[in-house]
Amino acid sequence: MHKSNLFTALLAISILPLFGFAQDKKDTPPANWYNLDYATDGIMGISTERAYNLLAGRKSSPVIVAVIDGGVDVEHEDLKKVVWTNKKDDNDNGKDDDGNGYIDDKYGWNFIGNANGENVNYDNLEVTRLIAKYEPKYISVLPSTPLSEAERREFVAYQKMVSDYTSKMDEAQFGDLNYGRLKQEVDNIVTKIGKTPKDITKEDLDQFSAENDRQKLALKVAKKEIDDDKSFEKFYEELKEAVEYYHNQVNYHLNKQYDPRPIVGDNYEDATERYYGNNDVKGPDADHGTHVAGIIGAQRNNNIGINGIADNVQIMAVRVVPNGDERDKDVANGIRYAVDNGAKIINMSFGKGYVYNKKAVDDAIKYAMEKDVLLVHAAGNDGKNIDITPNYPTKYYTDSLKAVTGEADAWITVGATAWKMDGDLLADFSNYGYKSVDIFAPGVAIHSTMPDNKYKDQQGTSMAAPVVSGLAAILRAYYPELTAKEVKDIILKSAVKVDQKVKVRQDGSNKKVYLDEISVSGGVANAYNAVVEANKYTLSKEK
């Protein structure tokens, strides 16, 4: 499920238990910080430019990177020249010219729409869908009710779901009510000041006289949130995002009566069904996927917008993620589509706490492994240890009893870091895990592309994963002889080890740990080091 940058950095303030709009007041990094170098710039980027200096004179081959996400604006000014085009089926003639089962899939495919051009926008969380499935069977079950061993396991899982769901709904209803009230009062303040949010200053707020307690509270929140680096307009936009987020939680994500799947028109229970959807790869909300695509490969050095990481990349858009939780059938089909159409790297900046058909996804991952494709997945934004609390999909294959039966060897799970080499290096929202998170990468205040030729800062492990996908694309472009597994090994081996403890949330309290205690590599991805390592690797293979 997509979460805006607002919700990956919520900090509570005492007067509003669920409120707060920004990370601690810190200086902001350069817009291009994730490409910078610590030794040269004092910023914990991945040393992209140093890597290209080392690659000078070396030829590269284009690499297709699939962005499996919520949609990509393929017409964006900084992306349109790096978008993958299926030249065998780009006629828009209503025919499947290349015979791959997907009609007019010029830029990729959308698995959450139908042949008439209608698209799913909102969907449930997976926990909501699972409760809707199991509730008729287990809602009346008592401790004394006879159940088989399999049913007992299912019932215990259902009880956990209900507890989780209830907690989420309580928070969502509280947020929906209180953010709504806050925005109403802020709107009243805006109206009485008589300016647009863009033009309101801190001085306007200082001079404003609140008429009641709610307005005083709204004024206090607004004043707290704006300073020299943050305008009232930005605060107001974040407030609108908050209102929309909780509204969507209550009305769609956690609404057991809401089911948009009939829009797609597939046989949802048939996970082997592959040929459904449409070619609208942008969809109704391409914010997240467009941002991700820009980090990977926005055209470099064109004096427009930003510099993506990879300089010889083709972005394939595969839409499977709604505003809500993605469905396993669509994820599996998205992976297979990307593999079959030439992607060598697949970026997956999505995840969820529950799984419906893990076998379908596991089988698709195995297929990608067989075809030498590297999968890069975001670790998730819950600040949790995903060795204990999984974020699906995972690199681990499991059986029907959830026992691990194997591991995808060309898979990288990415956590998020900030730009300073201090105790706050680990993003406070980032998931972690000694076994489950492979590496960390920049994921805070990342400036990238947005639909309709716009640009915006976003943060999350969703932003860290494409940093690593972009790095992987550099390696596969300049060292095409490397396998997906070798690219993964090089990226992990070349990570910058940090001799600095970082703060994490464990067992309900803040603790300080080293990165090698909460990840496989124990470090932050670095392009320069990776190129150095790739040179060593290829030389050793030639001997």
Coordinates of C-alpha atoms in Angstrom, one line a residue:
M1 CA 0.0 0.0 0.0
H2 CA 1.3 3.4 -0.8
K3 CA 1.9 5.8 2.1
S4 CA 2.7 9.4 1.3
N5 CA 5.9 10.9 2.7
L6 CA 3.8 12.5 5.4
F7 CA 3.0 9.2 7.0
T8 CA 6.5 7.7 6.9
A9 CA 7.6 10.5 9.1
L10 CA 4.8 11.3 11.5
L11 CA 6.0 12.5 14.9
A12 CA 3.5 12.8 17.7
I13 CA 3.0 16.1 19.6
S14 CA 1.6 16.0 23.0
I15 CA -1.7 17.9 22.3
L16 CA -2.6 15.7 19.3
P17 CA -1.7 12.0 19.9
L18 CA -1.8 11.0 16.2
F19 CA -0.8 14.4 14.8
G20 CA 2.4 15.9 13.6
F21 CA 3.6 16.6 10.1
A22 CA 7.4 16.5 9.9
Q23 CA 10.5 14.8 11.1
D24 CA 12.6 16.6 13.7
K25 CA 13.6 20.1 12.5
K26 CA 16.8 19.5 10.7
D27 CA 18.6 21.2 7.9
T28 CA 17.5 19.9 4.6
P29 CA 19.8 18.1 2.2
P30 CA 20.7 19.1 -1.3
A31 CA 18.0 18.0 -3.8
N32 CA 20.4 15.6 -5.5
W33 CA 21.8 14.3 -2.2
Y34 CA 21.4 10.6 -2.9
N35 CA 23.9 10.9 -5.8
L36 CA 26.5 12.6 -3.6
D37 CA 29.6 11.3 -2.0
Y38 CA 30.4 11.4 1.7
A39 CA 34.2 12.0 1.4
T40 CA 33.7 14.8 -1.1
D41 CA 30.4 16.3 0.0
G42 CA 29.9 15.2 3.6
I43 CA 26.6 13.7 2.5
M44 CA 25.7 9.9 2.8
G45 CA 24.7 9.5 -0.9
I46 CA 25.8 6.6 -3.0
S47 CA 28.7 8.3 -4.9
T48 CA 27.0 8.1 -8.3
E49 CA 29.1 10.8 -10.0
R50 CA 32.4 9.3 -8.7
A51 CA 31.2 6.0 -10.1
Y52 CA 30.7 7.5 -13.6
N53 CA 34.1 9.1 -13.4
L54 CA 35.6 5.7 -12.9
L55 CA 33.5 4.3 -15.8
A56 CA 34.6 7.0 -18.3
G57 CA 35.5 5.4 -21.6
R58 CA 33.7 2.2 -20.9
K59 CA 30.8 1.3 -23.1
S60 CA 27.4 0.3 -21.8
S61 CA 24.3 -1.6 -23.1
P62 CA 20.7 -0.6 -22.3
V63 CA 19.1 -2.4 -19.4
I64 CA 15.4 -2.8 -19.0
V65 CA 14.2 -2.1 -15.5
A66 CA 10.6 -2.9 -14.7
V67 CA 8.8 -0.6 -12.2
I68 CA 6.0 -2.7 -10.7
D69 CA 4.0 -0.1 -8.9
G70 CA 0.9 2.0 -9.1
G71 CA 1.5 3.5 -12.5
V72 CA 4.1 5.6 -14.3
D73 CA 3.6 8.8 -16.3
V74 CA 5.5 7.8 -19.4
E75 CA 5.1 11.2 -21.0
H76 CA 7.0 13.0 -18.2
E77 CA 9.5 15.4 -19.6
D78 CA 12.4 13.8 -17.7
L79 CA 11.3 10.2 -18.3
K80 CA 9.9 9.9 -21.8
K81 CA 13.3 9.4 -23.4
V82 CA 14.1 6.5 -21.0
V83 CA 10.8 4.7 -21.2
W84 CA 10.8 1.1 -22.6
T85 CA 8.9 0.7 -25.8
N86 CA 7.6 -2.6 -27.0
K87 CA 8.5 -2.0 -30.7
K88 CA 6.7 -5.2 -31.7
D89 CA 3.3 -4.0 -30.4
D90 CA 3.3 -0.2 -30.4
N91 CA 0.7 0.5 -33.1
D92 CA -2.3 1.2 -30.9
N93 CA -4.4 -0.9 -33.3
G94 CA -6.3 -3.0 -30.9
K95 CA -4.4 -6.1 -31.8
D96 CA -1.8 -8.2 -30.1
D97 CA 0.8 -7.8 -32.7
D98 CA 3.6 -9.6 -30.9
G99 CA 1.4 -12.5 -29.7
N100 CA 2.4 -12.1 -26.1
G101 CA -1.2 -12.1 -24.9
Y102 CA -1.3 -8.4 -24.1
I103 CA -2.9 -6.0 -26.6
D104 CA -1.0 -2.8 -27.5
D105 CA 1.3 -3.1 -24.5
K106 CA 3.5 -0.3 -25.8
Y107 CA 5.0 0.8 -22.5
G108 CA 4.1 -2.2 -20.3
W109 CA 0.9 -3.4 -18.8
N110 CA -1.8 -2.7 -16.2
F111 CA -3.2 -5.7 -14.3
I112 CA -5.8 -3.8 -12.3
G113 CA -8.0 -2.5 -15.1
N114 CA -10.2 -4.0 -17.8
A115 CA -10.4 -4.1 -21.5
N116 CA -12.8 -1.2 -21.6
G117 CA -10.2 1.1 -20.1
E118 CA -11.7 1.2 -16.6
N119 CA -9.2 1.0 -13.7
V120 CA -9.1 0.1 -10.0
N121 CA -8.1 3.0 -8.0
Y122 CA -8.9 2.1 -4.3
D123 CA -8.7 -1.3 -2.8
N124 CA -8.8 -2.9 0.7
L125 CA -5.8 -3.8 2.8
E126 CA -5.1 -7.5 2.6
V127 CA -6.1 -8.0 6.3
T128 CA -9.5 -6.6 5.4
R129 CA -9.9 -9.0 2.5
L130 CA -8.8 -12.0 4.6
I131 CA -11.3 -11.1 7.4
A132 CA -14.1 -10.8 4.9
K133 CA -13.2 -14.2 3.7
Y134 CA -12.8 -16.0 7.1
E135 CA -15.4 -14.1 9.1
P136 CA -18.4 -16.1 8.0
K137 CA -16.7 -19.3 9.1
Y138 CA -15.1 -18.2 12.4
I139 CA -17.0 -15.3 13.8
S140 CA -19.1 -17.6 16.0
V141 CA -16.4 -20.1 16.9
L142 CA -15.9 -20.7 20.7
P143 CA -12.9 -22.2 22.5
S144 CA -15.0 -25.4 22.8
T145 CA -15.9 -25.6 19.1
P146 CA -14.4 -28.7 17.5
L147 CA -11.9 -27.8 14.7
S148 CA -9.4 -29.7 12.7
E149 CA -5.7 -29.0 13.1
A150 CA -5.8 -26.9 9.9
E151 CA -8.9 -25.1 11.0
R152 CA -7.4 -24.4 14.4
R153 CA -4.4 -22.8 12.8
E154 CA -6.6 -20.8 10.5
F155 CA -8.8 -19.7 13.4
V156 CA -5.7 -18.5 15.4
A157 CA -4.5 -16.5 12.4
Y158 CA -8.0 -15.1 12.0
Q159 CA -8.1 -13.9 15.7
K160 CA -4.7 -12.1 15.1
M161 CA -6.2 -10.5 12.0
V162 CA -9.2 -9.2 13.9
S163 CA -7.0 -7.7 16.6
D164 CA -4.8 -6.0 14.0
Y165 CA -7.8 -4.8 12.0
T166 CA -9.6 -3.4 15.0
S167 CA -6.5 -1.4 16.0
K168 CA -6.1 -0.1 12.5
M169 CA -9.8 0.9 12.3
D170 CA -9.7 2.7 15.7
E171 CA -6.7 4.7 14.5
A172 CA -8.3 5.4 11.1
Q173 CA -11.6 6.6 12.6
F174 CA -9.8 8.8 15.1
G175 CA -7.6 10.2 12.4
D176 CA -10.5 10.7 10.0
L177 CA -12.4 12.7 12.6
N178 CA -9.6 14.7 14.0
Y179 CA -7.6 15.5 10.9
G180 CA -11.0 16.5 9.3
R181 CA -11.7 18.8 12.2
L182 CA -8.2 20.3 12.0
K183 CA -8.5 21.0 8.3
Q184 CA -11.9 22.6 8.8
E185 CA -10.4 25.0 11.4
V186 CA -7.4 25.7 9.2
D187 CA -9.7 26.4 6.3
N188 CA -11.6 28.9 8.5
I189 CA -8.3 30.6 9.4
V190 CA -7.3 30.7 5.7
T191 CA -10.6 32.3 4.8
K192 CA -10.4 34.9 7.6
I193 CA -6.8 35.8 6.7
G194 CA -8.1 36.3 3.2
K195 CA -5.1 34.9 1.3
T196 CA -4.4 31.7 -0.5
P197 CA -2.4 29.0 1.3
K198 CA 0.5 29.8 -1.0
D199 CA 0.7 33.4 0.2
I200 CA 0.1 32.9 4.0
T201 CA 3.2 33.7 6.1
K202 CA 4.2 33.0 9.7
E203 CA 3.6 36.7 10.4
D204 CA 0.0 36.2 9.2
L205 CA -0.4 33.4 11.7
D206 CA 1.2 35.4 14.5
Q207 CA -1.2 38.3 13.9
F208 CA -4.3 36.1 13.8
S209 CA -6.6 36.0 16.8
A210 CA -8.3 32.6 17.3
E211 CA -11.9 32.7 18.2
N212 CA -12.3 29.4 20.0
D213 CA -10.3 26.5 21.5
R214 CA -10.3 24.4 18.3
Q215 CA -9.0 27.4 16.3
K216 CA -6.3 28.0 18.9
L217 CA -5.3 24.3 18.5
A218 CA -5.2 24.6 14.7
L219 CA -3.2 27.8 14.9
K220 CA -0.7 26.1 17.3
V221 CA -0.2 23.2 15.0
A222 CA 0.3 25.4 12.0
K223 CA 2.8 27.6 13.8
K224 CA 4.7 24.6 15.0
E225 CA 5.0 23.1 11.5
I226 CA 6.2 26.1 9.5
D227 CA 9.6 27.7 9.7
D228 CA 12.3 29.0 7.3
D229 CA 12.4 25.6 5.5
K230 CA 8.7 24.9 5.4
S231 CA 6.0 27.1 4.1
F232 CA 2.3 27.2 5.1
E233 CA 1.5 26.0 1.7
K234 CA 3.5 22.8 2.2
F235 CA 1.9 22.3 5.6
Y236 CA -1.5 22.7 4.1
E237 CA -0.7 20.2 1.3
E238 CA 0.4 17.7 3.9
L239 CA -2.7 18.3 5.9
K240 CA -4.9 17.6 2.9
E241 CA -2.9 14.4 2.4
A242 CA -3.6 13.4 6.0
V243 CA -7.3 14.0 5.6
E244 CA -7.4 12.0 2.3
Y245 CA -5.3 9.2 3.8
Y246 CA -7.6 8.6 6.8
H247 CA -10.7 9.0 4.7
N248 CA -9.4 6.3 2.3
Q249 CA -8.6 4.1 5.3
V250 CA -12.1 4.2 6.6
N251 CA -14.0 4.1 3.4
Y252 CA -11.8 1.8 1.3
H253 CA -8.8 0.2 2.9
L254 CA -10.7 -1.1 6.0
N255 CA -14.2 -1.3 4.6
K256 CA -15.1 -5.0 4.4
Q257 CA -18.1 -4.2 2.2
Y258 CA -16.0 -2.5 -0.5
D259 CA -14.8 -4.7 -3.3
P260 CA -13.5 -3.2 -6.5
R261 CA -12.3 -6.4 -8.1
P262 CA -15.3 -6.9 -10.3
I263 CA -13.9 -3.9 -12.3
V264 CA -11.1 -6.2 -13.5
G265 CA -13.4 -8.9 -14.6
D266 CA -11.0 -11.8 -14.1
N267 CA -11.6 -15.0 -12.2
Y268 CA -9.8 -13.8 -9.1
E269 CA -9.4 -17.2 -7.5
D270 CA -7.6 -18.6 -10.5
A271 CA -4.0 -17.5 -9.9
T272 CA -2.9 -19.2 -13.2
E273 CA -5.0 -16.7 -15.2
R274 CA -2.6 -14.3 -16.8
Y275 CA -4.2 -12.4 -19.6
Y276 CA -6.4 -9.6 -18.2
G277 CA -6.0 -5.9 -17.7
N278 CA -5.3 -3.1 -20.1
N279 CA -2.4 -1.0 -21.5
D280 CA -3.1 2.1 -19.3
V281 CA 0.2 2.1 -17.4
K282 CA -0.4 5.5 -15.9
G283 CA -3.7 4.8 -14.3
P284 CA -5.7 7.1 -12.0
D285 CA -2.8 7.8 -9.6
A286 CA 0.8 7.6 -10.9
D287 CA 2.5 9.7 -8.2
H288 CA 4.3 6.9 -6.5
G289 CA 5.4 4.9 -9.5
T290 CA 6.5 8.0 -11.4
H291 CA 8.6 9.1 -8.4
V292 CA 10.2 5.7 -8.2
A293 CA 10.9 5.6 -12.0
G294 CA 12.7 9.0 -11.8
I295 CA 15.1 7.9 -9.0
I296 CA 16.1 4.9 -11.2
G297 CA 16.6 6.6 -14.5
A298 CA 15.3 10.2 -15.0
Q299 CA 17.4 11.4 -17.9
R300 CA 20.8 12.5 -16.8
N301 CA 22.5 15.8 -17.6
N302 CA 19.6 17.1 -19.8
N303 CA 19.3 20.4 -17.8
I304 CA 15.7 19.3 -16.9
G305 CA 14.5 18.2 -13.5
I306 CA 16.7 15.7 -11.8
N307 CA 19.5 13.2 -12.6
G308 CA 18.4 9.6 -12.1
I309 CA 21.0 7.1 -11.1
A310 CA 21.3 4.9 -14.2
D311 CA 22.4 6.5 -17.5
N312 CA 21.5 3.7 -19.9
V313 CA 18.2 2.4 -18.8
Q314 CA 14.7 1.7 -20.2
I315 CA 11.8 1.9 -17.7
M316 CA 9.1 -0.7 -18.2
A317 CA 5.8 0.3 -16.4
V318 CA 3.8 -2.5 -14.8
R319 CA 0.8 -1.4 -12.8
V320 CA -0.4 -3.8 -10.1
V321 CA -0.6 -1.5 -7.0
P322 CA -3.8 0.3 -6.1
N323 CA -4.5 2.8 -3.4
G324 CA -4.6 0.0 -0.9
D325 CA -2.8 -3.4 -0.8
E326 CA -1.7 -5.1 -4.0
R327 CA -3.1 -8.5 -4.7
D328 CA -0.8 -11.6 -5.0
K329 CA -2.2 -12.7 -8.3
D330 CA -1.4 -9.4 -9.9
V331 CA 2.1 -9.2 -8.3
A332 CA 2.9 -12.7 -9.7
N333 CA 1.6 -11.8 -13.1
G334 CA 3.5 -8.4 -13.0
I335 CA 6.8 -10.3 -12.3
R336 CA 6.1 -12.8 -15.1
Y337 CA 5.2 -10.1 -17.6
A338 CA 8.4 -8.1 -16.8
V339 CA 10.6 -11.2 -17.1
D340 CA 9.0 -12.4 -20.4
N341 CA 9.4 -8.9 -21.9
G342 CA 13.1 -8.5 -21.2
A343 CA 13.4 -6.8 -17.8
K344 CA 16.7 -7.7 -16.2
I345 CA 15.9 -5.8 -12.9
I346 CA 12.5 -5.5 -11.3
N347 CA 11.9 -2.8 -8.7
M348 CA 9.1 -3.5 -6.2
S349 CA 8.4 -0.6 -3.9
F350 CA 5.4 -2.0 -2.2
G351 CA 4.6 -4.5 0.5
K352 CA 2.0 -5.6 3.1
G353 CA 1.7 -7.4 6.3
Y354 CA -0.5 -10.3 5.2
V355 CA -0.4 -12.6 2.2
Y356 CA -3.3 -14.4 0.4
N357 CA -1.6 -16.6 -2.2
K358 CA 2.1 -16.7 -1.4
K359 CA 2.7 -19.8 -3.6
A360 CA 1.7 -17.8 -6.7
V361 CA 4.2 -15.1 -5.9
D362 CA 6.9 -17.6 -4.9
D363 CA 6.5 -19.4 -8.2
A364 CA 6.8 -16.1 -10.1
I365 CA 10.0 -15.2 -8.1
K366 CA 11.5 -18.6 -8.9
Y367 CA 10.7 -18.0 -12.6
A368 CA 12.6 -14.7 -12.4
M369 CA 15.5 -16.4 -10.8
E370 CA 15.6 -19.0 -13.6
K371 CA 15.7 -16.2 -16.1
D372 CA 18.6 -14.3 -14.4
V373 CA 16.5 -11.3 -13.3
L374 CA 17.4 -9.3 -10.1
L375 CA 14.5 -8.4 -7.8
V376 CA 14.8 -5.3 -5.6
H377 CA 12.2 -4.9 -2.8
A378 CA 11.4 -2.1 -0.3
A379 CA 11.7 -3.3 3.3
G380 CA 8.6 -1.4 4.4
N381 CA 7.9 1.7 6.5
D382 CA 6.7 0.4 9.9
G383 CA 9.9 0.7 11.8
K384 CA 9.8 -3.0 12.6
N385 CA 12.1 -6.0 12.6
I386 CA 10.9 -8.0 9.5
D387 CA 12.8 -11.0 10.7
I388 CA 9.9 -11.3 13.2
T389 CA 7.1 -9.4 11.4
P390 CA 7.3 -10.2 7.6
N391 CA 6.7 -7.6 4.9
Y392 CA 5.4 -9.5 1.9
P393 CA 6.5 -10.4 -0.7
T394 CA 9.7 -11.8 0.8
K395 CA 12.8 -13.5 -0.5
Y396 CA 12.0 -16.7 1.4
Y397 CA 9.9 -19.5 -0.2
T398 CA 7.6 -21.2 2.3
D399 CA 5.3 -24.2 2.3
S400 CA 1.7 -24.4 3.4
L401 CA 2.7 -24.4 7.1
K402 CA 4.9 -21.3 6.5
A403 CA 8.1 -23.3 7.0
V404 CA 11.0 -21.8 4.9
T405 CA 11.9 -24.1 2.0
G406 CA 14.4 -21.9 0.2
E407 CA 15.5 -18.4 -0.7
A408 CA 15.7 -16.3 -3.9
D409 CA 19.4 -15.8 -4.5
A410 CA 19.0 -12.8 -6.7
W411 CA 16.8 -10.7 -4.4
I412 CA 17.7 -7.5 -2.5
T413 CA 15.6 -6.1 0.3
V414 CA 16.4 -2.4 0.9
G415 CA 15.9 -0.3 4.1
A416 CA 16.2 3.5 4.1
T417 CA 18.8 5.9 5.4
A418 CA 19.1 9.7 5.7
W419 CA 22.0 12.0 4.7
K420 CA 23.9 12.5 7.9
M421 CA 26.5 10.2 9.4
D422 CA 25.0 10.3 12.9
G423 CA 22.6 8.4 15.1
D424 CA 19.8 9.4 12.9
L425 CA 21.3 7.8 9.8
L426 CA 18.7 5.0 9.8
A427 CA 15.4 6.5 8.8
D428 CA 13.0 6.3 11.8
F429 CA 10.3 4.7 9.6
S430 CA 12.5 2.0 8.0
N431 CA 12.0 -1.6 8.7
Y432 CA 15.1 -3.6 9.4
G433 CA 16.2 -7.2 10.0
Y434 CA 19.5 -9.1 10.5
K435 CA 18.5 -11.8 8.0
S436 CA 15.7 -10.1 6.0
V437 CA 17.1 -6.7 5.1
D438 CA 20.1 -6.9 2.8
I439 CA 21.3 -3.3 2.6
F440 CA 20.3 0.3 3.2
A441 CA 20.1 3.2 0.8
P442 CA 19.0 6.8 0.7
G443 CA 15.3 7.1 1.3
V444 CA 14.6 10.4 3.2
A445 CA 13.7 13.7 1.4
I446 CA 14.3 12.2 -2.1
H447 CA 13.5 14.7 -4.9
S448 CA 12.1 13.0 -8.0
T449 CA 9.6 13.1 -10.8
M450 CA 5.9 13.4 -10.4
P451 CA 3.1 13.2 -13.0
D452 CA 2.5 16.0 -15.4
N453 CA 6.1 17.3 -15.5
K454 CA 6.2 18.0 -11.7
Y455 CA 8.8 17.1 -9.1
K456 CA 8.5 16.5 -5.3
D457 CA 10.2 15.3 -2.2
Q458 CA 9.1 11.9 -1.0
Q459 CA 10.5 9.5 1.5
G460 CA 10.2 5.8 2.4
T461 CA 11.9 2.6 1.7
S462 CA 9.9 2.9 -1.5
M463 CA 12.5 5.5 -2.5
A464 CA 15.5 3.5 -1.2
A465 CA 14.7 0.5 -3.3
P466 CA 14.9 2.3 -6.7
V467 CA 18.3 3.8 -5.6
V468 CA 19.6 0.2 -5.4
S469 CA 17.7 -0.7 -8.7
G470 CA 19.5 2.2 -10.4
L471 CA 22.8 1.1 -9.0
A472 CA 22.1 -2.5 -10.3
A473 CA 21.2 -1.0 -13.7
I474 CA 24.6 0.7 -13.9
L475 CA 26.3 -2.6 -13.2
R476 CA 24.2 -4.6 -15.6
A477 CA 24.7 -1.9 -18.3
Y478 CA 28.5 -1.6 -18.0
Y479 CA 29.2 -5.2 -17.0
P480 CA 26.6 -7.2 -19.0
E481 CA 28.5 -10.4 -18.4
L482 CA 27.5 -10.3 -14.7
T483 CA 24.6 -12.5 -13.6
A484 CA 21.8 -11.2 -11.4
K485 CA 23.3 -13.1 -8.4
E486 CA 26.7 -11.6 -9.0
V487 CA 25.3 -8.1 -9.2
K488 CA 23.6 -8.6 -5.9
D489 CA 26.8 -10.0 -4.3
I490 CA 28.8 -7.0 -5.6
I491 CA 26.2 -4.5 -4.3
L492 CA 26.2 -6.1 -0.8
K493 CA 30.0 -6.6 -0.6
S494 CA 30.7 -3.0 -1.6
A495 CA 28.3 -1.4 0.9
V496 CA 29.8 1.4 3.0
K497 CA 30.2 0.0 6.5
V498 CA 29.3 2.5 9.2
D499 CA 31.2 2.7 12.4
Q500 CA 28.3 4.6 14.0
K501 CA 25.4 3.3 16.1
V502 CA 22.0 4.2 14.9
K503 CA 18.6 4.5 16.6
V504 CA 16.0 1.8 16.1
R505 CA 12.7 1.1 17.8
Q506 CA 12.9 -2.4 19.5
D507 CA 10.5 -3.9 22.0
G508 CA 8.7 -0.6 22.6
S509 CA 11.8 1.5 23.3
N510 CA 14.6 3.2 21.4
K511 CA 17.9 1.4 21.2
K512 CA 21.2 2.0 19.5
V513 CA 22.7 -0.6 17.2
Y514 CA 25.2 -1.0 14.4
L515 CA 23.9 -1.6 10.9
D516 CA 25.5 -5.0 10.8
E517 CA 23.1 -6.0 13.6
I518 CA 20.1 -5.1 11.6
S519 CA 21.0 -6.1 8.0
V520 CA 22.9 -8.7 6.0
S521 CA 25.5 -6.3 4.5
G522 CA 25.8 -4.0 7.5
G523 CA 26.1 -1.0 5.3
V524 CA 24.8 1.6 2.8
A525 CA 24.8 1.0 -0.9
N526 CA 27.6 2.8 -2.8
A527 CA 28.0 3.0 -6.6
Y528 CA 31.6 3.9 -6.6
N529 CA 32.6 1.0 -4.4
A530 CA 30.4 -1.3 -6.5
V531 CA 32.2 -0.3 -9.7
V532 CA 35.5 -0.9 -8.1
E533 CA 34.3 -4.3 -6.9
A534 CA 32.8 -5.1 -10.4
N535 CA 36.2 -4.3 -12.0
K536 CA 37.9 -6.8 -9.6
Y537 CA 35.2 -9.3 -10.1
T538 CA 35.4 -9.3 -13.9
L539 CA 39.2 -9.4 -13.9
S540 CA 39.1 -12.4 -11.6
K541 CA 36.6 -14.2 -13.9
E542 CA 38.9 -13.5 -16.9
K543 CA 41.9 -15.2 -15.3

